[in-house]
Coordinates of C-alpha atoms in Angstrom, one line a residue:
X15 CA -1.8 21.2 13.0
X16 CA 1.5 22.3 14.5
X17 CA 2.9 18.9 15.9
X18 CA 6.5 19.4 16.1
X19 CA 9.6 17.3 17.1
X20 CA 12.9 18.3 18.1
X21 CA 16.3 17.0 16.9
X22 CA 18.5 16.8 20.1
X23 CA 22.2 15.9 21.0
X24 CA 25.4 16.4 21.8
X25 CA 27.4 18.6 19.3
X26 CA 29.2 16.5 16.4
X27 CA 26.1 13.5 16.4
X28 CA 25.0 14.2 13.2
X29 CA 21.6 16.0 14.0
X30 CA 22.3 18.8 11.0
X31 CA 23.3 15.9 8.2
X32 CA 20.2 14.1 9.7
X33 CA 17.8 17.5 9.5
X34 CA 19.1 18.3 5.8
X35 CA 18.5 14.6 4.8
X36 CA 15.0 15.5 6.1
X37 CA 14.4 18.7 4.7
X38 CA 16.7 19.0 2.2
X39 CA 17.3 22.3 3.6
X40 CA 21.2 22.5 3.0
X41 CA 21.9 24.3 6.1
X42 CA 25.2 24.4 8.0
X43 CA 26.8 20.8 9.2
X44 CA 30.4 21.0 10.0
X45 CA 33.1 19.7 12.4
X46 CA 32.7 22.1 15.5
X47 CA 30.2 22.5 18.2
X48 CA 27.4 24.9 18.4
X49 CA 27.0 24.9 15.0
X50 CA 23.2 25.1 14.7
X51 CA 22.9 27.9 17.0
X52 CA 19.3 29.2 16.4
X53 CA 16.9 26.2 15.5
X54 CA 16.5 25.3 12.0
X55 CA 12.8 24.2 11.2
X56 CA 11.2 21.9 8.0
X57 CA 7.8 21.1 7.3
X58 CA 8.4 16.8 6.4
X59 CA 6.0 14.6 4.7
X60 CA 5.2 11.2 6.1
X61 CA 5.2 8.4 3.8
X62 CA 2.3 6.2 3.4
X63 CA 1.9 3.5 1.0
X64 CA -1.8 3.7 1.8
X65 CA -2.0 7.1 0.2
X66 CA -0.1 6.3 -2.9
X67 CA -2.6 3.5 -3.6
X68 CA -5.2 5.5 -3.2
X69 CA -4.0 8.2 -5.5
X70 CA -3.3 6.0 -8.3
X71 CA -6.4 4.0 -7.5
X72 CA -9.3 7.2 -8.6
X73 CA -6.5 8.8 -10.6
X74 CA -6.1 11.7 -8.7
X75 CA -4.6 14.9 -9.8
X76 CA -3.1 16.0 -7.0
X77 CA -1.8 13.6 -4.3
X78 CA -0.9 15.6 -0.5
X79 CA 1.3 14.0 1.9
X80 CA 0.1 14.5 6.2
X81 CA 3.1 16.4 7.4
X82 CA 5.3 16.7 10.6
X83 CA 7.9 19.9 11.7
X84 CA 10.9 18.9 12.6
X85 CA 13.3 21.0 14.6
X86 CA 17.5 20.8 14.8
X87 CA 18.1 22.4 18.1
X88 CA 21.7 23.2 19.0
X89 CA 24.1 20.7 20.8
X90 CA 24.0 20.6 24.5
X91 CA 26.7 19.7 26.6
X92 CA 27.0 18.7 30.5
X93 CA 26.0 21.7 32.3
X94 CA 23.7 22.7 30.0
X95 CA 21.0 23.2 33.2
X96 CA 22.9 25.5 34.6
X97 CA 23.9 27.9 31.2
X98 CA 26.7 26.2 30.1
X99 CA 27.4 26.4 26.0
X100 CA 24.3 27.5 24.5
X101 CA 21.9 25.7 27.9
X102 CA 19.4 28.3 28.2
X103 CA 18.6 28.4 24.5
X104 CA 18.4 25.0 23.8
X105 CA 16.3 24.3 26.6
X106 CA 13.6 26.9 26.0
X107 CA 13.6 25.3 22.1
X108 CA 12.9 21.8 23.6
X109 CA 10.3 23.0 25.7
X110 CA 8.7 24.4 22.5
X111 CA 8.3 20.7 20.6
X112 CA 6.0 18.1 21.4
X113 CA 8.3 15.2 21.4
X114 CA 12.1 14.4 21.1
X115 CA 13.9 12.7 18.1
X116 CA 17.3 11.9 20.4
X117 CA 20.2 11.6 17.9
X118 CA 23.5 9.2 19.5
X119 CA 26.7 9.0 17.9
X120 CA 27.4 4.9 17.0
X121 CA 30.1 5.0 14.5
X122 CA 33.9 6.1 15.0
X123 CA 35.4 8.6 12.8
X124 CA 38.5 9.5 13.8
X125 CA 37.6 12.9 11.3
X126 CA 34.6 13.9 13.4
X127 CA 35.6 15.4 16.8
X128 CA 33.5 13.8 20.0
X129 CA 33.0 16.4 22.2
X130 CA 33.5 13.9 25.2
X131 CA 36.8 12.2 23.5
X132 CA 35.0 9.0 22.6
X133 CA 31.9 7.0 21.2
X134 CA 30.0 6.0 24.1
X135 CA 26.7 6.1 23.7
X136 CA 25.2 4.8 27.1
X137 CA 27.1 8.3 28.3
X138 CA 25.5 10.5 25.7
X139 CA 22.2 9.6 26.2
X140 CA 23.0 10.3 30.2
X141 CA 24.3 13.3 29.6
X142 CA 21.0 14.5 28.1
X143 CA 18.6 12.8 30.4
X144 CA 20.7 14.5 33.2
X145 CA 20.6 17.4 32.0
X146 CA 16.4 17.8 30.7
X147 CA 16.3 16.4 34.4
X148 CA 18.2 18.9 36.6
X149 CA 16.2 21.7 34.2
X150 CA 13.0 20.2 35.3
X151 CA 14.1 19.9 38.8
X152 CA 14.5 23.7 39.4
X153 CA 11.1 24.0 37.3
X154 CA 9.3 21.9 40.0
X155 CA 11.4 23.2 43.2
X156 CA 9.5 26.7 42.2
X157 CA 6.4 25.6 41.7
X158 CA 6.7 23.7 45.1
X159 CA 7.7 26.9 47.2
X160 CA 4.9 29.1 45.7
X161 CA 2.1 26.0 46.3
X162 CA 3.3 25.4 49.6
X163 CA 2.6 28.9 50.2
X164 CA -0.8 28.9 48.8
X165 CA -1.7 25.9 50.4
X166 CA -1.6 27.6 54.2
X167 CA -4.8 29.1 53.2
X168 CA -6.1 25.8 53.3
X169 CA -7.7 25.2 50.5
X170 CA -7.5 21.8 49.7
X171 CA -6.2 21.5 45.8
X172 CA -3.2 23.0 47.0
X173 CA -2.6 20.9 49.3
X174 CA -3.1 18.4 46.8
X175 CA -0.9 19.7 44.2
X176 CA 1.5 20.2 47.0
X177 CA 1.5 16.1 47.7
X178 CA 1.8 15.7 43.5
X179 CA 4.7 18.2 43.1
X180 CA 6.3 16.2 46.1
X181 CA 6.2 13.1 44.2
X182 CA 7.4 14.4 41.1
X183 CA 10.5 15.7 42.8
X184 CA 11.3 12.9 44.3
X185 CA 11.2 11.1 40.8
X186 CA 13.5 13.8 39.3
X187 CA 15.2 13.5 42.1
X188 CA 16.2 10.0 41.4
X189 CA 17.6 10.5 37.9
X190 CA 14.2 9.4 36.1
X191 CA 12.4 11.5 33.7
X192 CA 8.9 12.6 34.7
X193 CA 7.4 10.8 31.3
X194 CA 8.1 7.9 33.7
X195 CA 6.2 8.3 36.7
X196 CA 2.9 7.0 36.8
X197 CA 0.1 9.6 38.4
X198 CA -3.5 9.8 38.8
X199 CA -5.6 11.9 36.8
X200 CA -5.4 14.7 38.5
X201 CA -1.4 14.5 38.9
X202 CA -1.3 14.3 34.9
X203 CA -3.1 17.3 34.3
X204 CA -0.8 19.0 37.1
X205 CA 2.1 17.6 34.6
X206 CA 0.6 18.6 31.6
X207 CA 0.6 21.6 32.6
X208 CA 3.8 22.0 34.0
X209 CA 5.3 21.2 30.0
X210 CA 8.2 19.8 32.0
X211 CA 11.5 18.6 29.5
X212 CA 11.6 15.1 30.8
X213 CA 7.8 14.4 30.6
X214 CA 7.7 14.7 26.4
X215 CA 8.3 11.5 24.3
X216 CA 11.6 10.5 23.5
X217 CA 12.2 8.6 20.5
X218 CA 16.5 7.5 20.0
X219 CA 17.9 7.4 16.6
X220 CA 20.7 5.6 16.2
X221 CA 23.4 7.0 13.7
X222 CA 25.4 4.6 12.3
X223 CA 28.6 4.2 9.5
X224 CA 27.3 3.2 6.3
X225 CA 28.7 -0.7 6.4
X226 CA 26.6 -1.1 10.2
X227 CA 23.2 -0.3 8.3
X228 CA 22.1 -3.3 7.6
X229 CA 23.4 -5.5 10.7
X230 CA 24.1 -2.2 13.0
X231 CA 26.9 -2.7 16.2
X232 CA 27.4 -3.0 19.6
X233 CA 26.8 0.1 20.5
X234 CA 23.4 -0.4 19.0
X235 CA 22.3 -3.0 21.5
X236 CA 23.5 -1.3 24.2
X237 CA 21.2 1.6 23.4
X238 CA 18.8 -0.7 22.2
X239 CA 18.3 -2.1 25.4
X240 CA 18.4 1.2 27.2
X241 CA 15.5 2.1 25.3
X242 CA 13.6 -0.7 25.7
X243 CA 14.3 -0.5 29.9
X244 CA 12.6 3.1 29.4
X245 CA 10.1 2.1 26.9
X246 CA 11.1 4.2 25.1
X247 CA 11.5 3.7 20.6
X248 CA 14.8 3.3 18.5
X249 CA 15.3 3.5 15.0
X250 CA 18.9 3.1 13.7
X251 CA 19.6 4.7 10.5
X252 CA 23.2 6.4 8.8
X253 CA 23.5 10.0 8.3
X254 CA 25.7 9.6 5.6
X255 CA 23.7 7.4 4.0
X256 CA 20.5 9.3 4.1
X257 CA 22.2 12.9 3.0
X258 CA 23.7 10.6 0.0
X259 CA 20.1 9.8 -1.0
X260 CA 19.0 13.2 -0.7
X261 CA 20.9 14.4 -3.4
X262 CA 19.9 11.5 -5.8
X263 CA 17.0 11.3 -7.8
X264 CA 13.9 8.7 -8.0
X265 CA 15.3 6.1 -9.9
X266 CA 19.2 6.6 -8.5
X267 CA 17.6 6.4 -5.0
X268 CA 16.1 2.9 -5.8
X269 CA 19.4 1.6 -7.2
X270 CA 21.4 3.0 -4.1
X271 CA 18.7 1.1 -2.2
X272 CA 18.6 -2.2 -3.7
X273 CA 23.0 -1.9 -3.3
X274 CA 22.6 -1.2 0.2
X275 CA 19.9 -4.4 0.6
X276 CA 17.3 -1.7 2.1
X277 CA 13.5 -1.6 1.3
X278 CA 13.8 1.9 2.3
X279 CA 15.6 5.0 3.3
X280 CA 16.2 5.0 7.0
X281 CA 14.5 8.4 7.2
X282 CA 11.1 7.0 6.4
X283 CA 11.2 5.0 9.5
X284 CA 12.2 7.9 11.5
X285 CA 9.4 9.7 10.4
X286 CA 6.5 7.5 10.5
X287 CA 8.1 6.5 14.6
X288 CA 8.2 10.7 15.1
X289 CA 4.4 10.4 13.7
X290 CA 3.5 7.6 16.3
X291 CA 5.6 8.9 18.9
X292 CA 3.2 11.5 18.5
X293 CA 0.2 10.0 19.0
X294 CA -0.5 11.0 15.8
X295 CA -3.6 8.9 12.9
X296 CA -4.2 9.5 9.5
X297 CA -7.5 9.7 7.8
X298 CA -7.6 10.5 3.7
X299 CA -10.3 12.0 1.6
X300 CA -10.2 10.7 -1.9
X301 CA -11.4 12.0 -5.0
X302 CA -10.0 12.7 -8.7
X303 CA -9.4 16.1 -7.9
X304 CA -7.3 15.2 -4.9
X305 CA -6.7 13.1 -2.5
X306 CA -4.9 13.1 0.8
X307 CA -3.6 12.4 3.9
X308 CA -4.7 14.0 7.3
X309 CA -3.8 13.8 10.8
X310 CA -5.3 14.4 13.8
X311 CA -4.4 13.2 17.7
X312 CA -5.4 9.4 18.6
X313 CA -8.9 9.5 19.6
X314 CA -10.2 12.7 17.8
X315 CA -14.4 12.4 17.1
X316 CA -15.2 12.5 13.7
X317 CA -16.5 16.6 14.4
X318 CA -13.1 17.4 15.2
X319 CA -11.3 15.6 12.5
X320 CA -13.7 17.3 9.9
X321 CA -12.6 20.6 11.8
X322 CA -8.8 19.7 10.4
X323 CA -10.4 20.6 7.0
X324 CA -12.5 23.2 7.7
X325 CA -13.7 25.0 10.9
X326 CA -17.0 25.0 8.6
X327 CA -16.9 21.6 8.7
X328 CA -16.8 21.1 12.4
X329 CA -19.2 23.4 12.9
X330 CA -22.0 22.3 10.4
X331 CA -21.0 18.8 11.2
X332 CA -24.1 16.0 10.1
X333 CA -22.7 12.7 9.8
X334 CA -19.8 11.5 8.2
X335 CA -19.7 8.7 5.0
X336 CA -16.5 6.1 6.5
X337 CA -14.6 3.1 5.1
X338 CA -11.4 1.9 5.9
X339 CA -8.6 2.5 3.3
X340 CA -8.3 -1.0 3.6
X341 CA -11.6 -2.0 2.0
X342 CA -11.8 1.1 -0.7
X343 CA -8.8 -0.7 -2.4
X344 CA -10.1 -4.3 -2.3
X345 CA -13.7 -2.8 -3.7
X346 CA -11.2 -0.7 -5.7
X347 CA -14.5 1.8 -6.0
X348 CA -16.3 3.4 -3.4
X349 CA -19.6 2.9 -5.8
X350 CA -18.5 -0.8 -5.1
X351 CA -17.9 -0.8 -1.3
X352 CA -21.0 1.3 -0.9
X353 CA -22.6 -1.9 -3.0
X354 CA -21.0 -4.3 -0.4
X355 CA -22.1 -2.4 2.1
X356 CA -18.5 -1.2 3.2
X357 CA -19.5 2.2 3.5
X358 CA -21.7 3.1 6.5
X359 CA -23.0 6.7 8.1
X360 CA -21.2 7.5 11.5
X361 CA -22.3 10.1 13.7
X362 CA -20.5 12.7 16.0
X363 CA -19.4 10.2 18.9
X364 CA -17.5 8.3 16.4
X365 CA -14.2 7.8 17.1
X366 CA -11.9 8.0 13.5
X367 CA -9.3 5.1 13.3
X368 CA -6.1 4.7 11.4
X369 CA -6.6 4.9 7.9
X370 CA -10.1 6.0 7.5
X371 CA -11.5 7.2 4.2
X372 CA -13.7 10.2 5.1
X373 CA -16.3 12.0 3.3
X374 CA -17.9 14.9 5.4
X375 CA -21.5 16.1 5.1
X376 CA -22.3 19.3 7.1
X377 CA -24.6 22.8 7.1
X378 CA -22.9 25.8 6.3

């Protein structure tokens, strides 16, 4: 469906090793800035225990994971608003995602230049915030003068957008992203359609050294705390670590793992906090010939979710045969949940929840 996140930072983060850890796409990391110059994109699956039971529970043939696009975007630097390093190109690529993966440098290497001199990330994340910020000031200073000028005819939803666009200015204006600013209705839909830098979700991933995964550093809780000021998620995870297990397989992975005293790889966590970021569910259709994971936006009608199969399937749509993922695998049938009455007949106002096991009946 097209949901897409960007991988953002300064130069020399870690954003490629993270992306090739990802994807295992193998593209250009190294020691210099700018780098990644035109954005490199991966199609990632999301992990979901639910799904694997499922599989193995009806003996499926063929198991398919939901799946999110991830997108490196080249290092910005301070001045990036107004074209400085690669600013107008990196910009436009962020505008083009619908949330941010943040990546902070939180190790020392002395191996690994820092653009700015030194690990502080406090200052990095500023520098990016600052920067999205001033982009999306000049985006709204525009859009001011031309409504201001549409509004002398009068008409009044100019004149409201006008009062709107005044209040999101002043917000900029005051170092805070627009993502922040609470608005009516009407002022959301204005911001929505504005697809302003600051406003999209910003999740910050904390890149480590490999002996501060487990118990991570100071310069963890400061950003941690940063985060949680904005509301914003964290996930800490090592770079180094994750490309390591890229390259290993299954049962080398585990081993590395259980070493390490981690349940799982970092990466897994990142991607299932991109997902939810996202506003993102998953429903499953099971069966022996497949079965697997969906995803649709937070709130979807069952119609719509069907449509994420099929356009057929929206449009013929008659009812829809649900029960939770959870229940399926206690029954361990869905002969038997039908027999415990697990299984019910929802209609097109229902609203699909997290984990729903879905079978679609519909006119062609």
């Amino acid at each position: 469906m097209g949901f897409r996140c960007g991988i953002v930072g300064l130069p020399n983060v870690g954003k490629s090793t993270i992306f090739n850890a990802l994807t295992a796409a193998g593209i250009e990391s190294a020691n210099y800035p700018f780098c990644t110059i035109e954005p490199n994109v991966g199609m990632v699956p999301v992990p979901d225990e639910r799904l694997d039971r499922l599989a193995a529970m009806v003996k499926t043939r063929n198991k398919v994971n939901a799946r999110m696009e991830f997108v490196d975007i080249a290092g910005l630097v301070s001045g990036a608003s107004k074209g400085e390093g690669l600013g107008n190109q990196f910009l436009g690529h962020i505008r083009q995602v619908d949330a941010i993966a943040h990546v902070i440098r939180c190790f020392k290497d002395d191996n690994i230049v820092h653009v700015s001199g030194d690990v502080d990330p406090l200052r990095d994340r500023e520098i990016i915030n600052t920067e999205l910020i001033l982009a999306d000031l000049e985006s709204v200073r525009k859009r001011l003068d031309r409504t201001v000028s549409q509004a002398k005819s009068g008409d009044k939803i100019f004149k409201e957008q006008v009062l709107i666009l005044q209040a999101i200015e002043n917000h900029l204006d005051q170092g805070l992203p627009a993502r922040s600013l609470e608005l009516d209705d009407n002022g959301r839909e204005l911001l929505r359609t504005m697809f302003l830098l600051s406003a999209k979700p910003v999740l910050y991933v904390a890149n480590v050294a490999e002996e501060d995964i487990s118990r991570g550093n100071p310069w963890v809780e400061e950003l941690s705390r940063a985060a949680a000021a904005e509301k914003s998620s964290l996930v800490m995870i090592s770079g180094a670590i994750e490309e390591e297990l890229s390259r290993l397989d299954e049962a080398e992975r585990r081993d590395f793992l259980e070493d390490l005293a981690l349940s799982e790889p970092g990466l897994h966590r990142l991607i299932r906090t991109g997902y939810e970021l996202l506003g993102l569910i998953t429903f499953f259709t099971v069966g022996e010939k497949e079965t697997r994971a969906w995803t649709v936006p937070r709130g979807s009608k069952a119609p719509q979710a069907a449509g994420v199969i099929h356009t057929d399937f929206e449009r013929g749509f008659i009812r829809a045969e649900v029960v939770s993922c959870q229940d399926l695998l206690a029954c361990g049938s869905e002969a038997r949940a039908r027999e415990k009455g697990l299984l019910r007949l929802e209609g097109k106002e229902y609203v699909v929840q997290d984990g729903d096991c879905v079978n679609f009946r519909f006119n062609v």
